[in-house]
């Protein structure tokens, strides 16, 4: 039975990370197909989300399985270390063992964060170019290291704006629900209020928690869009120079912001 429990836990982690990776790759494939379309007003591919999903199911399931397997193994090791650490806390005189376990837990947490970052960018490169996981991870890592300052600046600004958006939505909905349940906002068209509750704070807290998780799911789509377009933008700057042979694929608004433009040679 303990082996079956361990197998079920590992399978659960692998399945969850696999589904999360599939969603990331489908979204990145749709966003990258938009970016690498030169004429974004007339030549956009039809149904980019469905096409990206079809490519993912047909070509990239092995990449998703391998990437999610790495994260699942690290997560299982973290859970095992957490279990051993709680066992050691109950035994007196195990300060050295607990200190070593704390260091191991911290290292495994950092390793998981790093690998999730690498996997996310590897999925973007795979969805864009169709390469395998190892080559995509290497290319994405080297591309990020060559533009590390830009990556830090964009990630900091993006994380702050996304957090601000989630906070504003959660606080706004929570305040509105409080006034609604506190009989300050009537039901539209009936001039009546909701029935009185004994513990009005409980539904307000439930609404706040649910609103935060739902807004986080919606904003994760925007976060994936930013990461995909930014990685494509860095690749575009390195591969192209705006000439007729190698024009930029970025949108005209982005070229205006960066002071870039595509040069065209006039015919004689």
Coordinates of C-alpha atoms in Angstrom, one line a residue:
X1 CA 0.0 0.0 0.0
X2 CA 2.7 2.6 0.7
X3 CA 4.2 2.0 -2.8
X4 CA 0.8 2.4 -4.3
X5 CA 0.3 5.7 -2.4
X6 CA 3.6 6.9 -3.6
X7 CA 2.8 5.9 -7.2
X8 CA -0.6 7.7 -7.0
X9 CA 1.0 10.9 -5.6
X10 CA 3.7 10.9 -8.4
X11 CA 1.0 10.2 -11.1
X12 CA -1.1 13.1 -9.7
X13 CA 1.8 15.5 -9.8
X14 CA 2.8 14.4 -13.3
X15 CA -0.8 14.7 -14.6
X16 CA -1.3 18.2 -13.2
X17 CA 2.0 19.5 -14.5
X18 CA 1.3 17.9 -17.9
X19 CA -2.1 19.6 -18.2
X20 CA -0.6 22.9 -17.1
X21 CA 2.2 22.6 -19.6
X22 CA -0.3 21.8 -22.4
X23 CA -2.2 24.9 -21.7
X24 CA 1.0 27.0 -21.8
X25 CA 2.1 25.5 -25.1
X26 CA -1.3 25.9 -26.7
X27 CA -1.4 29.6 -25.7
X28 CA 2.2 30.2 -26.7
X29 CA 1.6 28.6 -30.1
X30 CA -1.4 30.9 -30.8
X31 CA 0.5 34.0 -29.7
X32 CA 3.7 33.2 -31.6
X33 CA 1.7 32.5 -34.8
X34 CA 0.3 36.0 -34.5
X35 CA 3.7 37.5 -33.9
X36 CA 5.5 35.8 -36.8
X37 CA 2.8 36.8 -39.3
X38 CA 4.2 39.7 -41.3
X39 CA 0.9 41.2 -42.4
X40 CA -1.0 41.2 -39.2
X41 CA -4.1 42.9 -40.7
X42 CA -4.8 40.6 -43.7
X43 CA -2.7 37.4 -43.4
X44 CA -3.5 36.2 -39.9
X45 CA -3.9 32.4 -39.7
X46 CA -7.5 31.2 -39.2
X47 CA -8.4 29.8 -35.8
X48 CA -4.9 30.1 -34.3
X49 CA -6.0 28.6 -30.9
X50 CA -7.4 25.5 -32.6
X51 CA -4.4 25.2 -34.9
X52 CA -2.0 25.4 -32.0
X53 CA -4.0 22.8 -30.1
X54 CA -3.8 20.5 -33.1
X55 CA 0.0 21.0 -33.4
X56 CA 0.4 20.3 -29.7
X57 CA -1.5 17.1 -29.8
X58 CA 0.2 15.9 -33.0
X59 CA 3.8 16.8 -32.4
X60 CA 4.6 18.0 -28.9
X61 CA 3.1 15.6 -26.4
X62 CA 6.5 14.0 -25.8
X63 CA 8.0 17.4 -25.0
X64 CA 5.2 18.2 -22.6
X65 CA 5.6 14.8 -20.9
X66 CA 9.3 15.1 -20.5
X67 CA 9.2 18.7 -19.2
X68 CA 6.4 17.9 -16.7
X69 CA 8.2 14.7 -15.6
X70 CA 11.2 16.8 -14.5
X71 CA 8.9 19.1 -12.4
X72 CA 7.0 16.1 -11.0
X73 CA 10.2 14.4 -9.8
X74 CA 11.4 17.6 -8.1
X75 CA 8.0 18.0 -6.5
X76 CA 8.0 14.4 -5.1
X77 CA 11.5 15.0 -3.7
X78 CA 10.2 18.2 -2.0
X79 CA 7.2 16.4 -0.5
X80 CA 9.5 13.6 0.8
X81 CA 11.8 16.1 2.4
X82 CA 8.8 17.9 3.9
X83 CA 7.6 14.6 5.4
X84 CA 11.1 13.8 6.8
X85 CA 11.4 17.3 8.2
X86 CA 8.1 17.0 10.1
X87 CA 9.2 13.6 11.5
X88 CA 12.4 15.1 12.7
X89 CA 10.6 18.0 14.5
X90 CA 8.9 15.5 16.8
X91 CA 12.2 14.0 17.9
X92 CA 14.3 15.9 20.5
X93 CA 18.0 16.4 19.8
X94 CA 17.7 16.5 16.0
X95 CA 18.8 20.1 15.4
X96 CA 21.6 19.2 13.0
X97 CA 19.3 17.0 10.9
X98 CA 16.6 19.7 10.8
X99 CA 19.2 22.3 9.7
X100 CA 20.4 20.1 6.9
X101 CA 16.8 19.4 5.8
X102 CA 16.0 23.1 5.8
X103 CA 18.9 23.7 3.5
X104 CA 17.7 20.8 1.2
X105 CA 14.2 22.1 1.2
X106 CA 15.3 25.6 0.2
X107 CA 17.6 24.2 -2.6
X108 CA 14.8 22.1 -4.0
X109 CA 12.4 25.0 -3.9
X110 CA 14.8 27.2 -5.8
X111 CA 15.5 24.3 -8.3
X112 CA 11.8 23.9 -8.9
X113 CA 11.3 27.6 -9.5
X114 CA 14.2 27.6 -11.9
X115 CA 13.1 24.5 -13.8
X116 CA 9.5 25.9 -14.1
X117 CA 11.0 29.1 -15.6
X118 CA 13.1 27.1 -18.0
X119 CA 10.2 24.8 -19.0
X120 CA 7.9 27.7 -19.6
X121 CA 10.4 29.3 -22.1
X122 CA 11.2 26.0 -23.6
X123 CA 7.5 25.4 -24.4
X124 CA 7.4 28.8 -26.1
X125 CA 10.4 27.9 -28.3
X126 CA 8.9 24.5 -29.1
X127 CA 5.6 26.0 -30.0
X128 CA 7.3 28.5 -32.3
X129 CA 10.0 26.4 -34.0
X130 CA 8.9 22.8 -33.3
X131 CA 12.2 21.8 -31.8
X132 CA 12.6 19.2 -29.0
X133 CA 12.6 20.0 -25.3
X134 CA 16.4 20.1 -24.8
X135 CA 17.2 22.2 -27.8
X136 CA 14.3 24.6 -27.0
X137 CA 15.4 24.9 -23.4
X138 CA 19.0 25.6 -24.4
X139 CA 18.0 28.2 -27.0
X140 CA 15.6 30.0 -24.7
X141 CA 18.1 30.1 -21.9
X142 CA 20.9 31.5 -24.1
X143 CA 18.5 34.0 -25.6
X144 CA 17.5 35.2 -22.1
X145 CA 21.0 35.4 -20.9
X146 CA 22.0 37.6 -23.8
X147 CA 19.2 40.0 -22.9
X148 CA 19.1 39.5 -19.1
X149 CA 18.5 43.2 -18.3
X150 CA 15.5 43.5 -20.6
X151 CA 14.1 40.3 -19.2
X152 CA 14.4 41.5 -15.6
X153 CA 12.8 44.9 -16.4
X154 CA 9.9 43.4 -18.3
X155 CA 9.2 40.7 -15.7
X156 CA 9.3 43.2 -12.9
X157 CA 6.9 45.6 -14.6
X158 CA 4.6 42.8 -15.9
X159 CA 4.4 41.1 -12.4
X160 CA 3.5 44.4 -10.8
X161 CA 0.8 45.3 -13.3
X162 CA -0.7 41.8 -13.2
X163 CA -0.7 41.8 -9.4
X164 CA -2.2 45.3 -9.4
X165 CA -5.0 44.1 -11.7
X166 CA -5.8 41.1 -9.6
X167 CA -5.8 43.2 -6.4
X168 CA -8.1 45.8 -7.9
X169 CA -10.6 43.2 -9.2
X170 CA -10.6 41.3 -6.0
X171 CA -11.0 44.3 -3.7
X172 CA -13.7 45.8 -5.9
X173 CA -15.8 42.6 -6.0
X174 CA -15.3 42.0 -2.3
X175 CA -16.4 45.5 -1.4
X176 CA -19.4 45.3 -3.7
X177 CA -20.4 41.9 -2.2
X178 CA -20.1 43.3 1.3
X179 CA -22.4 46.2 0.5
X180 CA -24.8 43.9 -1.3
X181 CA -25.0 41.4 1.6
X182 CA -25.2 44.2 4.1
X183 CA -28.5 45.4 2.6
X184 CA -27.0 48.6 1.1
X185 CA -27.5 47.6 -2.5
X186 CA -31.0 46.4 -3.5
X187 CA -31.7 43.7 -6.1
X188 CA -32.1 45.4 -9.5
X189 CA -35.7 45.8 -10.6
X190 CA -37.2 44.4 -7.3
X191 CA -36.2 47.1 -4.8
X192 CA -35.6 44.2 -2.3
X193 CA -32.5 43.0 -0.5
X194 CA -31.0 39.6 -0.1
X195 CA -32.1 37.6 2.9
X196 CA -30.3 38.4 6.2
X197 CA -27.5 36.0 7.2
X198 CA -26.1 35.3 10.6
X199 CA -22.5 35.3 9.5
X200 CA -22.3 37.7 6.6
X201 CA -18.5 37.7 6.7
X202 CA -18.3 34.1 5.6
X203 CA -19.8 34.6 2.1
X204 CA -17.7 37.8 1.7
X205 CA -14.5 35.9 2.4
X206 CA -15.6 33.0 0.1
X207 CA -16.3 35.5 -2.7
X208 CA -12.9 37.2 -2.1
X209 CA -10.9 34.0 -2.3
X210 CA -12.8 32.7 -5.3
X211 CA -12.5 36.1 -7.1
X212 CA -8.7 36.1 -6.5
X213 CA -8.3 32.6 -8.0
X214 CA -10.5 33.2 -10.9
X215 CA -8.8 36.5 -11.7
X216 CA -5.4 34.8 -11.4
X217 CA -6.5 32.2 -14.0
X218 CA -7.6 34.9 -16.4
X219 CA -4.4 37.0 -15.9
X220 CA -2.2 33.9 -16.4
X221 CA -3.3 34.1 -20.0
X222 CA -2.0 37.7 -20.3
X223 CA 1.2 36.6 -18.5
X224 CA 1.7 33.9 -21.1
X225 CA 1.0 36.3 -23.9
X226 CA 3.7 38.7 -22.5
X227 CA 6.3 36.0 -22.1
X228 CA 5.7 34.6 -25.6
X229 CA 5.6 37.9 -27.4
X230 CA 8.7 39.2 -25.5
X231 CA 10.7 36.0 -26.4
X232 CA 9.6 36.3 -30.0
X233 CA 10.6 40.0 -29.9
X234 CA 14.1 39.2 -28.7
X235 CA 14.4 36.5 -31.4
X236 CA 13.2 39.0 -34.0
X237 CA 15.8 41.6 -33.0
X238 CA 18.6 39.1 -33.3
X239 CA 17.5 37.5 -36.5
X240 CA 16.4 40.6 -38.5
X241 CA 17.7 44.1 -39.1
X242 CA 14.7 45.8 -40.9
X243 CA 16.1 45.4 -44.4
X244 CA 14.1 44.1 -47.3
X245 CA 15.7 40.7 -47.0
X246 CA 15.2 40.5 -43.2
X247 CA 12.3 42.7 -42.2
X248 CA 11.1 42.9 -38.6
X249 CA 8.0 40.9 -37.8
X250 CA 7.0 43.0 -34.7
X251 CA 3.9 45.2 -35.0
X252 CA 4.0 48.8 -36.2
X253 CA 3.2 50.1 -32.7
X254 CA 6.1 48.2 -31.2
X255 CA 8.4 49.5 -33.9
X256 CA 7.3 53.1 -33.1
X257 CA 8.1 52.6 -29.4
X258 CA 11.6 51.2 -30.2
X259 CA 12.3 53.6 -33.0
X260 CA 12.6 50.8 -35.5
X261 CA 11.3 50.5 -39.1
X262 CA 11.5 48.3 -42.1
X263 CA 13.5 49.7 -44.9
X264 CA 12.1 49.1 -48.4
X265 CA 14.1 49.4 -51.6
X266 CA 12.3 51.4 -54.3
X267 CA 12.1 49.8 -57.7
X268 CA 13.9 51.5 -60.6

